[in-house]
Amino acid sequence: MDIEKIRNDFPILRKGVIYLDSAASSLTPEPVINSMIDFYHNFRANVSRGVYEFSTIATEKYEEAHKKVQEFFNAKNGEIIFTKNTTESINIVAFSFPFKKGDKIITTYIEHHSNFLPWVKVSEIFDLELEIIKPDEEGIFNLKDFEDAIDRKTKLIAVNHISNVLGVINDIEGIVEIARKKNVPILVDGAQAAPHIPVDLKSLDVDFYAASGHKMLGPTGTGVLFINDRMRDIIKPSFLGGGTIKDVDKKDYKLVDNYERFEPGTPHIAGGIGLGKACEYLSKIGMENVKNYEHKLTERIVNGLVERGVNIFGPRDLNKRIGVVSFEIENLPPHRVAFFLSENFNIAVRSGHHCAYNILKYIIKREQGTCRASTYIYNTEDEIDKFLEAIDEIKRMGL
Amino acid sequence: MNVKFSVKKLCQKEGIGNFKLTPEEPIDINLDELQKKPGFETKRPIESVLIMKKGDVTWTISKKNSSILIENVKPDTPERALELLNEIFS
């Protein structure tokens, strides 16, 4: 991987910021931005609507974008739906799944609110049982807990691939194996996984997979929902409108067969095209290369913090985590540390609860929140060293 | 102080606010003067940053961008954050 070449694609970095908040949202490279400008400059029109040239080109580019994302995830034609983010993707499933009173959903204590609140809400609406599985303090699950939790009422398992607070890579293959054995569909929140490790949905064999385009170099307002072919007719879209049907009568309609049934109305065309380009960009680098490069950064950041006596959360075993590193410096409030890093060192980290209250309350027991540094392909070892030097300085001064 | 500040609520628990306040036009905050203000416990970790404490509330003032972090704002409203800002500049 040629990091300097990659960094040149991110002109925002020339402002001198050390951006360690990619778990919240990644930066966007020039080819992605240019693909969207190209749409607005050269073929700005609606998709699937017009016979004129601009509309035809826009439609082709939008469909091509689906194809690129589909290839990135190794999904089949029609299984990839464009959404605005992971949250919307999961809500689509939550509110389209045919739950009935008394059904059970299994989720965990280490979910982002996007993969927790929708299940709480549908449980309220449909009077469902919600069982929450607890991992150990590093975020590692005992798979037997999933096996024990599944009963004849269980209709869905919803779990993340990688935690946005602990950075822990869950044993999704193991959980899927249990789910398949017991014939229970599984939804995986891949918001933190898709940008950083190879995700092969054919091999993973999940029923639903959600990801955020804006965390994987794509534009803000873009996300992905994978619906396995086998679930396509089980999940009924909650929202209908233009583009979703192939026939309508006075009191009836027939849905189209492909992804369009879940993308009612005019989509975020420029965003979709940008997301396709982002997937192409990452594919050219190679996700194994991304994973291996980030592993080096993670090693540097985790070991560096631990050597300095900084408390980190999530697994110490580097093979069980990615470069999403929550930490606390003695008893310093997280917002103050983040403010200080920003104002004095031009280092951007996240502070607070990371939209995951249950982890902070029940797993790491830090209700005041934590700081979180997260890496991506444009970060360098030199940047990590500067971050660690800044931590030294904060520790020396106290705040 | 006559300058308007934009007030941004940060991630927080219900009822206890953390706010970042940034002036809408550049200002020069005299940290030395502020540090002399009675009734506050103060700390100067570096020349360009002043931390002021009173009760549960902490103000962290950075000279560089004239940004101010106010922690433990109760009630957690922007109006209360602005009142607390005025408290140090009055």
CSV table of C-alpha atoms in Angstrom, one decimal:
chain,number,residue,atom,x,y,z
A,1,MET,CA,0.0,0.0,0.0
A,2,ASP,CA,1.4,3.4,-1.0
A,3,ILE,CA,0.2,5.5,1.9
A,4,GLU,CA,1.5,8.8,0.5
A,5,LYS,CA,-0.4,8.2,-2.7
A,6,ILE,CA,-3.5,7.4,-0.7
A,7,ARG,CA,-3.1,10.5,1.5
A,8,ASN,CA,-2.8,12.7,-1.6
A,9,ASP,CA,-6.4,11.6,-2.5
A,10,PHE,CA,-7.6,13.3,0.8
A,11,PRO,CA,-6.9,17.0,0.4
A,12,ILE,CA,-8.6,17.6,3.7
A,13,LEU,CA,-5.5,16.1,5.4
A,14,ARG,CA,-3.4,19.1,4.1
A,15,LYS,CA,-5.0,21.1,6.8
A,16,GLY,CA,-2.7,19.3,9.1
A,17,VAL,CA,-5.3,17.4,11.2
A,18,ILE,CA,-4.5,14.0,12.6
A,19,TYR,CA,-7.9,12.4,12.0
A,20,LEU,CA,-8.5,9.6,14.4
A,21,ASP,CA,-12.3,9.5,14.3
A,22,SER,CA,-13.0,7.3,11.3
A,23,ALA,CA,-15.2,5.0,13.4
A,24,ALA,CA,-17.7,7.9,13.4
A,25,SER,CA,-17.2,8.8,9.8
A,26,SER,CA,-14.3,8.4,7.4
A,27,LEU,CA,-12.8,11.0,5.2
A,28,THR,CA,-13.7,11.0,1.5
A,29,PRO,CA,-11.1,10.6,-1.3
A,30,GLU,CA,-11.1,12.8,-4.5
A,31,PRO,CA,-12.2,10.0,-6.9
A,32,VAL,CA,-15.4,9.6,-4.8
A,33,ILE,CA,-16.0,13.3,-4.7
A,34,ASN,CA,-15.3,13.6,-8.4
A,35,SER,CA,-17.7,10.9,-9.3
A,36,MET,CA,-20.5,12.9,-7.6
A,37,ILE,CA,-19.4,16.1,-9.2
A,38,ASP,CA,-19.5,14.3,-12.6
A,39,PHE,CA,-23.1,13.4,-11.9
A,40,TYR,CA,-24.1,17.0,-11.2
A,41,HIS,CA,-22.0,18.5,-14.0
A,42,ASN,CA,-22.7,16.0,-16.7
A,43,PHE,CA,-25.8,13.9,-16.4
A,44,ARG,CA,-27.9,15.3,-13.5
A,45,ALA,CA,-31.3,13.6,-13.9
A,46,ASN,CA,-33.6,11.1,-12.2
A,47,VAL,CA,-33.0,7.4,-12.6
A,48,SER,CA,-35.3,4.8,-14.2
A,49,ARG,CA,-37.6,7.6,-15.3
A,50,GLY,CA,-36.6,9.2,-18.6
A,51,VAL,CA,-35.8,8.2,-22.1
A,52,TYR,CA,-33.5,11.1,-22.6
A,53,GLU,CA,-29.7,10.8,-22.5
A,54,PHE,CA,-29.0,12.3,-19.1
A,55,SER,CA,-31.5,10.0,-17.4
A,56,THR,CA,-30.2,7.0,-19.3
A,57,ILE,CA,-26.6,7.7,-18.2
A,58,ALA,CA,-27.7,8.5,-14.6
A,59,THR,CA,-29.6,5.1,-14.5
A,60,GLU,CA,-26.6,3.2,-15.9
A,61,LYS,CA,-24.2,4.8,-13.4
A,62,TYR,CA,-26.6,4.2,-10.5
A,63,GLU,CA,-27.1,0.5,-11.4
A,64,GLU,CA,-23.3,0.2,-12.0
A,65,ALA,CA,-22.8,1.6,-8.4
A,66,HIS,CA,-25.1,-1.2,-7.1
A,67,LYS,CA,-23.0,-3.7,-9.0
A,68,LYS,CA,-19.7,-2.3,-7.5
A,69,VAL,CA,-21.1,-2.5,-4.0
A,70,GLN,CA,-22.5,-6.0,-4.7
A,71,GLU,CA,-19.1,-7.1,-5.9
A,72,PHE,CA,-17.4,-5.5,-2.9
A,73,PHE,CA,-19.5,-7.6,-0.5
A,74,ASN,CA,-19.7,-10.7,-2.8
A,75,ALA,CA,-23.4,-10.5,-2.9
A,76,LYS,CA,-25.8,-11.6,-5.6
A,77,ASN,CA,-27.6,-9.3,-8.1
A,78,GLY,CA,-30.6,-7.6,-6.3
A,79,GLU,CA,-29.4,-8.3,-2.8
A,80,ILE,CA,-27.9,-4.9,-2.1
A,81,ILE,CA,-30.1,-2.0,-1.2
A,82,PHE,CA,-28.9,1.6,-0.9
A,83,THR,CA,-30.0,3.3,2.3
A,84,LYS,CA,-28.9,6.5,4.1
A,85,ASN,CA,-26.9,4.7,6.8
A,86,THR,CA,-26.6,1.6,9.0
A,87,THR,CA,-29.4,2.9,11.2
A,88,GLU,CA,-31.9,3.1,8.4
A,89,SER,CA,-30.8,-0.3,7.1
A,90,ILE,CA,-31.5,-2.0,10.4
A,91,ASN,CA,-34.8,-0.1,10.9
A,92,ILE,CA,-35.9,-1.3,7.5
A,93,VAL,CA,-35.5,-4.9,8.6
A,94,ALA,CA,-37.0,-4.2,12.1
A,95,PHE,CA,-40.1,-2.7,10.7
A,96,SER,CA,-40.5,-5.0,7.7
A,97,PHE,CA,-39.9,-8.3,9.5
A,98,PRO,CA,-43.1,-10.3,10.0
A,99,PHE,CA,-43.0,-10.4,13.8
A,100,LYS,CA,-46.0,-11.7,15.8
A,101,LYS,CA,-46.9,-11.3,19.4
A,102,GLY,CA,-44.8,-13.5,21.7
A,103,ASP,CA,-41.9,-13.8,19.2
A,104,LYS,CA,-38.4,-13.4,20.5
A,105,ILE,CA,-35.4,-11.3,19.3
A,106,ILE,CA,-31.9,-12.0,20.6
A,107,THR,CA,-29.4,-9.1,20.7
A,108,THR,CA,-26.4,-8.1,22.9
A,109,TYR,CA,-25.2,-5.6,25.4
A,110,ILE,CA,-22.5,-4.3,23.0
A,111,GLU,CA,-24.6,-3.0,20.2
A,112,HIS,CA,-24.6,0.5,18.9
A,113,HIS,CA,-28.0,2.1,19.5
A,114,SER,CA,-28.7,1.6,15.8
A,115,ASN,CA,-28.8,-2.2,16.4
A,116,PHE,CA,-30.6,-2.0,19.8
A,117,LEU,CA,-33.3,0.7,19.8
A,118,PRO,CA,-35.1,-0.6,16.7
A,119,TRP,CA,-35.5,-4.0,18.5
A,120,VAL,CA,-36.7,-2.3,21.7
A,121,LYS,CA,-39.2,-0.4,19.7
A,122,VAL,CA,-40.6,-3.3,17.7
A,123,SER,CA,-40.7,-5.3,20.9
A,124,GLU,CA,-43.0,-2.6,22.4
A,125,ILE,CA,-45.2,-2.5,19.3
A,126,PHE,CA,-45.6,-6.2,18.7
A,127,ASP,CA,-45.2,-7.3,22.3
A,128,LEU,CA,-42.1,-9.3,21.7
A,129,GLU,CA,-39.5,-10.7,24.0
A,130,LEU,CA,-36.0,-9.2,23.8
A,131,GLU,CA,-33.2,-11.3,25.2
A,132,ILE,CA,-29.8,-9.5,25.6
A,133,ILE,CA,-26.6,-11.5,25.7
A,134,LYS,CA,-23.8,-10.3,27.8
A,135,PRO,CA,-20.1,-10.8,26.9
A,136,ASP,CA,-17.1,-10.6,29.2
A,137,GLU,CA,-15.5,-7.2,29.9
A,138,GLU,CA,-13.4,-7.3,26.8
A,139,GLY,CA,-16.6,-7.8,24.7
A,140,ILE,CA,-16.0,-11.5,24.0
A,141,PHE,CA,-19.0,-13.8,23.9
A,142,ASN,CA,-19.4,-17.3,25.0
A,143,LEU,CA,-21.2,-18.7,22.0
A,144,LYS,CA,-23.0,-21.2,24.2
A,145,ASP,CA,-25.0,-18.2,25.5
A,146,PHE,CA,-26.5,-17.7,22.0
A,147,GLU,CA,-27.2,-21.4,21.7
A,148,ASP,CA,-29.0,-21.4,25.1
A,149,ALA,CA,-30.9,-18.3,24.3
A,150,ILE,CA,-32.5,-19.6,21.1
A,151,ASP,CA,-35.8,-21.3,21.6
A,152,ARG,CA,-38.9,-22.0,19.4
A,153,LYS,CA,-40.1,-18.4,19.8
A,154,THR,CA,-36.8,-16.9,18.5
A,155,LYS,CA,-37.3,-15.2,15.2
A,156,LEU,CA,-34.2,-13.2,14.8
A,157,ILE,CA,-30.6,-12.6,16.1
A,158,ALA,CA,-29.2,-9.1,15.8
A,159,VAL,CA,-25.5,-8.7,16.5
A,160,ASN,CA,-22.6,-6.5,15.4
A,161,HIS,CA,-19.6,-7.7,13.5
A,162,ILE,CA,-17.3,-5.3,15.3
A,163,SER,CA,-18.1,-3.2,18.3
A,164,ASN,CA,-17.9,0.6,17.8
A,165,VAL,CA,-16.6,1.0,21.4
A,166,LEU,CA,-14.5,-2.1,22.1
A,167,GLY,CA,-13.2,-2.7,18.6
A,168,VAL,CA,-13.7,-6.4,19.3
A,169,ILE,CA,-14.3,-8.6,16.2
A,170,ASN,CA,-17.2,-10.9,17.1
A,171,ASP,CA,-17.1,-14.6,16.0
A,172,ILE,CA,-19.8,-14.0,13.5
A,173,GLU,CA,-19.1,-17.3,11.7
A,174,GLY,CA,-19.7,-19.1,15.0
A,175,ILE,CA,-22.9,-17.3,15.7
A,176,VAL,CA,-24.1,-17.9,12.2
A,177,GLU,CA,-23.4,-21.6,12.5
A,178,ILE,CA,-25.6,-21.7,15.6
A,179,ALA,CA,-28.3,-19.6,14.0
A,180,ARG,CA,-28.3,-21.8,10.9
A,181,LYS,CA,-28.4,-25.0,12.9
A,182,LYS,CA,-31.5,-23.7,14.8
A,183,ASN,CA,-33.0,-22.2,11.6
A,184,VAL,CA,-33.1,-18.6,13.0
A,185,PRO,CA,-32.4,-15.6,10.7
A,186,ILE,CA,-29.5,-13.4,11.6
A,187,LEU,CA,-28.9,-9.7,11.1
A,188,VAL,CA,-25.3,-8.4,11.4
A,189,ASP,CA,-24.5,-4.7,11.9
A,190,GLY,CA,-21.3,-4.4,9.8
A,191,ALA,CA,-20.8,-0.6,10.3
A,192,GLN,CA,-17.4,-1.0,11.8
A,193,ALA,CA,-16.4,-4.2,9.9
A,194,ALA,CA,-17.1,-3.4,6.2
A,195,PRO,CA,-14.6,-0.5,6.1
A,196,HIS,CA,-11.8,-2.4,7.7
A,197,ILE,CA,-11.8,-6.1,7.0
A,198,PRO,CA,-12.8,-8.3,4.1
A,199,VAL,CA,-16.5,-9.1,4.2
A,200,ASP,CA,-17.7,-11.9,2.0
A,201,LEU,CA,-21.4,-12.2,2.4
A,202,LYS,CA,-21.8,-15.3,0.3
A,203,SER,CA,-19.4,-17.1,2.6
A,204,LEU,CA,-20.7,-15.5,5.8
A,205,ASP,CA,-24.2,-16.7,4.9
A,206,VAL,CA,-26.1,-14.1,7.0
A,207,ASP,CA,-29.7,-13.1,6.3
A,208,PHE,CA,-29.2,-9.3,6.6
A,209,TYR,CA,-26.0,-7.2,6.7
A,210,ALA,CA,-26.0,-3.5,7.3
A,211,ALA,CA,-23.2,-1.0,6.7
A,212,SER,CA,-22.6,2.7,6.4
A,213,GLY,CA,-21.1,4.2,3.2
A,214,HIS,CA,-19.9,7.2,5.0
A,215,LYS,CA,-17.6,5.1,7.2
A,216,MET,CA,-16.0,3.4,4.2
A,217,LEU,CA,-14.9,6.5,2.2
A,218,GLY,CA,-18.3,7.1,0.7
A,219,PRO,CA,-20.4,10.2,1.0
A,220,THR,CA,-22.5,11.0,4.1
A,221,GLY,CA,-26.1,10.0,3.8
A,222,THR,CA,-25.2,6.6,2.2
A,223,GLY,CA,-25.6,3.1,3.6
A,224,VAL,CA,-26.1,-0.5,2.6
A,225,LEU,CA,-28.6,-3.1,3.4
A,226,PHE,CA,-27.9,-6.7,2.2
A,227,ILE,CA,-31.0,-8.9,2.2
A,228,ASN,CA,-30.2,-12.5,1.4
A,229,ASP,CA,-32.3,-13.8,-1.5
A,230,ARG,CA,-33.9,-16.3,0.7
A,231,MET,CA,-35.4,-13.5,2.8
A,232,ARG,CA,-36.6,-11.3,-0.1
A,233,ASP,CA,-40.2,-12.4,0.0
A,234,ILE,CA,-40.4,-12.8,3.7
A,235,ILE,CA,-39.5,-9.1,4.4
A,236,LYS,CA,-42.2,-6.8,3.1
A,237,PRO,CA,-41.2,-3.2,2.5
A,238,SER,CA,-42.7,-0.8,5.0
A,239,PHE,CA,-42.4,2.1,2.6
A,240,LEU,CA,-43.7,2.0,-1.0
A,241,GLY,CA,-43.9,4.5,-3.8
A,242,GLY,CA,-42.3,5.3,-7.1
A,243,GLY,CA,-40.1,2.5,-8.5
A,244,THR,CA,-41.1,-0.2,-6.1
A,245,ILE,CA,-43.8,-2.0,-8.0
A,246,LYS,CA,-44.3,-3.7,-11.4
A,247,ASP,CA,-48.1,-3.5,-11.4
A,248,VAL,CA,-50.8,-1.7,-9.4
A,249,ASP,CA,-54.6,-2.1,-9.4
A,250,LYS,CA,-57.3,-0.4,-7.3
A,251,LYS,CA,-56.5,-2.3,-4.1
A,252,ASP,CA,-53.4,-4.3,-5.0
A,253,TYR,CA,-49.9,-4.1,-6.2
A,254,LYS,CA,-47.0,-6.4,-7.3
A,255,LEU,CA,-43.5,-5.6,-6.0
A,256,VAL,CA,-40.6,-5.4,-8.4
A,257,ASP,CA,-38.2,-8.3,-8.0
A,258,ASN,CA,-34.9,-6.5,-7.3
A,259,TYR,CA,-33.5,-4.0,-4.8
A,260,GLU,CA,-35.8,-1.2,-6.0
A,261,ARG,CA,-38.7,-2.6,-3.9
A,262,PHE,CA,-36.8,-1.2,-0.9
A,263,GLU,CA,-35.7,2.1,-2.5
A,264,PRO,CA,-39.0,4.0,-2.9
A,265,GLY,CA,-38.9,7.4,-4.6
A,266,THR,CA,-36.0,9.2,-6.1
A,267,PRO,CA,-32.8,7.8,-4.4
A,268,HIS,CA,-29.7,9.6,-3.3
A,269,ILE,CA,-28.3,9.2,-6.8
A,270,ALA,CA,-25.0,11.1,-6.4
A,271,GLY,CA,-24.5,9.5,-3.1
A,272,GLY,CA,-25.1,6.0,-4.5
A,273,ILE,CA,-22.6,6.7,-7.4
A,274,GLY,CA,-20.1,8.0,-4.8
A,275,LEU,CA,-20.6,4.9,-2.7
A,276,GLY,CA,-20.0,2.7,-5.7
A,277,LYS,CA,-16.7,4.6,-6.3
A,278,ALA,CA,-15.7,4.2,-2.7
A,279,CYS,CA,-16.1,0.4,-2.9
A,280,GLU,CA,-14.1,0.4,-6.1
A,281,TYR,CA,-11.4,2.5,-4.4
A,282,LEU,CA,-11.2,0.1,-1.5
A,283,SER,CA,-11.3,-3.0,-3.8
A,284,LYS,CA,-8.3,-1.6,-5.8
A,285,ILE,CA,-6.3,-1.3,-2.5
A,286,GLY,CA,-7.6,-4.7,-1.5
A,287,MET,CA,-9.3,-5.3,1.8
A,288,GLU,CA,-6.7,-7.8,3.0
A,289,ASN,CA,-4.1,-5.0,2.5
A,290,VAL,CA,-6.4,-2.6,4.4
A,291,LYS,CA,-6.8,-5.1,7.2
A,292,ASN,CA,-3.0,-5.8,7.5
A,293,TYR,CA,-2.0,-2.1,7.3
A,294,GLU,CA,-4.5,-1.2,10.0
A,295,HIS,CA,-3.4,-4.1,12.2
A,296,LYS,CA,0.1,-2.4,12.3
A,297,LEU,CA,-1.5,0.9,13.3
A,298,THR,CA,-3.7,-0.8,15.9
A,299,GLU,CA,-0.6,-2.6,17.4
A,300,ARG,CA,1.2,0.7,17.7
A,301,ILE,CA,-1.7,2.6,19.3
A,302,VAL,CA,-2.8,-0.2,21.7
A,303,ASN,CA,0.7,-1.0,22.8
A,304,GLY,CA,1.6,2.7,23.0
A,305,LEU,CA,-1.3,3.5,25.3
A,306,VAL,CA,-0.8,0.4,27.5
A,307,GLU,CA,2.9,1.2,27.9
A,308,ARG,CA,1.9,4.7,29.1
A,309,GLY,CA,-0.4,3.3,31.7
A,310,VAL,CA,-3.5,4.5,29.8
A,311,ASN,CA,-6.5,2.3,30.4
A,312,ILE,CA,-7.9,0.8,27.2
A,313,PHE,CA,-11.1,-1.1,26.6
A,314,GLY,CA,-11.7,-4.1,24.5
A,315,PRO,CA,-9.4,-7.1,23.8
A,316,ARG,CA,-5.7,-6.9,24.4
A,317,ASP,CA,-5.3,-9.7,21.9
A,318,LEU,CA,-4.6,-7.8,18.7
A,319,ASN,CA,-6.0,-10.6,16.6
A,320,LYS,CA,-9.4,-10.1,18.2
A,321,ARG,CA,-9.8,-6.4,17.5
A,322,ILE,CA,-9.4,-3.5,15.0
A,323,GLY,CA,-8.1,0.0,15.5
A,324,VAL,CA,-11.2,1.3,17.3
A,325,VAL,CA,-9.6,2.0,20.6
A,326,SER,CA,-11.5,3.4,23.6
A,327,PHE,CA,-9.4,4.7,26.4
A,328,GLU,CA,-9.3,6.8,29.5
A,329,ILE,CA,-6.5,8.7,31.1
A,330,GLU,CA,-6.6,8.3,34.8
A,331,ASN,CA,-9.8,10.2,35.9
A,332,LEU,CA,-9.7,12.9,33.3
A,333,PRO,CA,-13.1,13.6,31.7
A,334,PRO,CA,-13.3,12.3,28.2
A,335,HIS,CA,-14.6,15.5,26.6
A,336,ARG,CA,-11.8,17.5,28.2
A,337,VAL,CA,-9.1,15.2,26.9
A,338,ALA,CA,-10.7,15.3,23.4
A,339,PHE,CA,-11.0,19.1,23.5
A,340,PHE,CA,-7.3,19.4,24.6
A,341,LEU,CA,-6.2,17.0,21.8
A,342,SER,CA,-8.1,19.1,19.3
A,343,GLU,CA,-7.1,22.6,20.5
A,344,ASN,CA,-3.5,21.9,21.2
A,345,PHE,CA,-2.4,19.1,18.9
A,346,ASN,CA,-5.0,19.2,16.0
A,347,ILE,CA,-5.9,15.6,16.7
A,348,ALA,CA,-9.5,14.6,16.2
A,349,VAL,CA,-10.8,11.8,18.5
A,350,ARG,CA,-14.3,11.0,19.6
A,351,SER,CA,-15.5,11.4,23.2
A,352,GLY,CA,-18.7,10.5,25.1
A,353,HIS,CA,-20.9,7.5,24.9
A,354,HIS,CA,-20.5,6.5,21.3
A,355,CYS,CA,-24.2,5.8,21.0
A,356,ALA,CA,-23.8,2.7,23.0
A,357,TYR,CA,-25.0,3.3,26.6
A,358,ASN,CA,-25.3,-0.3,27.5
A,359,ILE,CA,-21.6,-1.0,26.9
A,360,LEU,CA,-20.7,1.9,29.1
A,361,LYS,CA,-23.2,1.0,31.8
A,362,TYR,CA,-23.0,-2.7,31.9
A,363,ILE,CA,-19.7,-3.9,30.3
A,364,ILE,CA,-17.0,-1.3,31.0
A,365,LYS,CA,-18.9,0.6,33.7
A,366,ARG,CA,-17.8,4.0,32.6
A,367,GLU,CA,-21.0,6.0,32.6
A,368,GLN,CA,-19.1,9.3,32.1
A,369,GLY,CA,-18.0,8.0,28.7
A,370,THR,CA,-14.6,7.4,27.1
A,371,CYS,CA,-12.3,8.8,24.5
A,372,ARG,CA,-12.0,6.8,21.3
A,373,ALA,CA,-9.2,6.9,18.7
A,374,SER,CA,-9.9,5.1,15.5
A,375,THR,CA,-7.7,4.5,12.5
A,376,TYR,CA,-8.1,4.1,8.8
A,377,ILE,CA,-6.0,3.7,5.6
A,378,TYR,CA,-4.9,7.4,5.5
A,379,ASN,CA,-3.4,7.3,9.0
A,380,THR,CA,0.4,6.8,9.4
A,381,GLU,CA,2.6,5.4,12.1
A,382,ASP,CA,4.0,8.9,12.5
A,383,GLU,CA,0.6,10.2,13.3
A,384,ILE,CA,0.1,7.5,15.9
A,385,ASP,CA,3.4,8.5,17.5
A,386,LYS,CA,2.3,12.2,17.6
A,387,PHE,CA,-1.0,11.1,19.2
A,388,LEU,CA,0.9,9.1,21.8
A,389,GLU,CA,3.2,12.1,22.5
A,390,ALA,CA,0.1,14.3,23.0
A,391,ILE,CA,-1.1,11.7,25.5
A,392,ASP,CA,2.2,11.9,27.3
A,393,GLU,CA,1.8,15.7,27.5
A,394,ILE,CA,-1.7,15.4,28.8
A,395,LYS,CA,-0.7,12.9,31.4
A,396,ARG,CA,2.3,15.1,32.5
A,397,MET,CA,0.1,18.3,32.8
A,398,GLY,CA,-3.0,16.8,34.2
A,399,LEU,CA,-6.2,18.7,33.2
B,1,MET,CA,-18.9,40.2,26.2
B,2,ASN,CA,-20.7,41.4,23.1
B,3,VAL,CA,-19.6,38.7,20.8
B,4,LYS,CA,-22.1,35.9,20.0
B,5,PHE,CA,-21.1,32.3,20.7
B,6,SER,CA,-22.3,29.3,18.9
B,7,VAL,CA,-23.3,26.6,21.4
B,8,LYS,CA,-22.8,22.9,20.5
B,9,LYS,CA,-24.2,20.2,22.8
B,10,LEU,CA,-21.8,17.3,23.2
B,11,CYS,CA,-22.6,13.6,23.8
B,12,GLN,CA,-23.8,13.3,27.4
B,13,LYS,CA,-26.0,11.6,29.9
B,14,GLU,CA,-29.5,13.0,30.4
B,15,GLY,CA,-29.6,16.0,32.7
B,16,ILE,CA,-25.9,16.7,32.8
B,17,GLY,CA,-24.6,18.7,29.8
B,18,ASN,CA,-21.3,19.3,28.2
B,19,PHE,CA,-21.1,22.1,25.7
B,20,LYS,CA,-18.5,23.5,23.3
B,21,LEU,CA,-18.9,27.3,22.7
B,22,THR,CA,-17.2,29.0,19.9
B,23,PRO,CA,-17.3,32.8,19.1
B,24,GLU,CA,-18.9,33.7,15.8
B,25,GLU,CA,-16.1,36.2,15.1
B,26,PRO,CA,-12.5,36.0,16.3
B,27,ILE,CA,-11.9,37.3,19.8
B,28,ASP,CA,-8.8,37.6,22.0
B,29,ILE,CA,-9.5,36.1,25.4
B,30,ASN,CA,-7.2,37.3,28.1
B,31,LEU,CA,-6.5,34.2,30.1
B,32,ASP,CA,-4.3,36.1,32.7
B,33,GLU,CA,-7.3,38.3,33.5
B,34,LEU,CA,-9.7,35.4,33.7
B,35,GLN,CA,-7.3,33.5,36.0
B,36,LYS,CA,-7.6,36.3,38.5
B,37,LYS,CA,-11.3,36.1,38.7
B,38,PRO,CA,-12.4,35.5,42.3
B,39,GLY,CA,-14.5,32.5,43.4
B,40,PHE,CA,-12.9,30.0,40.9
B,41,GLU,CA,-10.4,27.3,41.3
B,42,THR,CA,-8.0,27.6,38.4
B,43,LYS,CA,-5.3,25.6,36.6
B,44,ARG,CA,-3.0,26.6,33.7
B,45,PRO,CA,-1.8,23.3,32.2
B,46,ILE,CA,-0.1,25.3,29.4
B,47,GLU,CA,0.1,29.0,28.6
B,48,SER,CA,-2.7,28.8,26.0
B,49,VAL,CA,-5.2,26.9,28.1
B,50,LEU,CA,-7.0,27.9,31.4
B,51,ILE,CA,-9.2,25.5,33.4
B,52,MET,CA,-11.6,27.1,35.8
B,53,LYS,CA,-13.8,25.3,38.3
B,54,LYS,CA,-16.6,26.3,40.5
B,55,GLY,CA,-18.7,23.7,42.2
B,56,ASP,CA,-19.4,20.9,39.8
B,57,VAL,CA,-18.9,23.1,36.7
B,58,THR,CA,-15.6,23.2,34.8
B,59,TRP,CA,-14.7,25.7,32.0
B,60,THR,CA,-11.7,24.8,29.8
B,61,ILE,CA,-10.7,27.9,27.8
B,62,SER,CA,-8.4,27.6,24.8
B,63,LYS,CA,-6.8,30.8,23.6
B,64,LYS,CA,-6.0,29.3,20.2
B,65,ASN,CA,-9.5,29.2,18.7
B,66,SER,CA,-11.1,31.0,21.6
B,67,SER,CA,-13.2,27.9,22.2
B,68,ILE,CA,-14.6,27.0,25.6
B,69,LEU,CA,-15.7,23.7,26.9
B,70,ILE,CA,-18.2,23.8,29.7
B,71,GLU,CA,-18.7,20.5,31.6
B,72,ASN,CA,-21.5,19.5,34.0
B,73,VAL,CA,-24.1,22.0,32.9
B,74,LYS,CA,-27.3,21.6,34.8
B,75,PRO,CA,-30.0,21.8,33.5
B,76,ASP,CA,-28.4,20.7,30.2
B,77,THR,CA,-29.7,23.5,28.0
B,78,PRO,CA,-27.8,25.9,25.7
B,79,GLU,CA,-29.4,28.7,27.7
B,80,ARG,CA,-27.7,27.5,30.9
B,81,ALA,CA,-24.4,27.0,29.0
B,82,LEU,CA,-24.6,30.7,27.9
B,83,GLU,CA,-25.4,31.8,31.4
B,84,LEU,CA,-22.3,29.9,32.6
B,85,LEU,CA,-20.2,31.5,29.8
B,86,ASN,CA,-21.4,35.0,31.0
B,87,GLU,CA,-20.5,34.1,34.5
B,88,ILE,CA,-16.8,34.0,33.7
B,89,PHE,CA,-16.8,37.0,31.4
B,90,SER,CA,-19.0,39.2,33.6
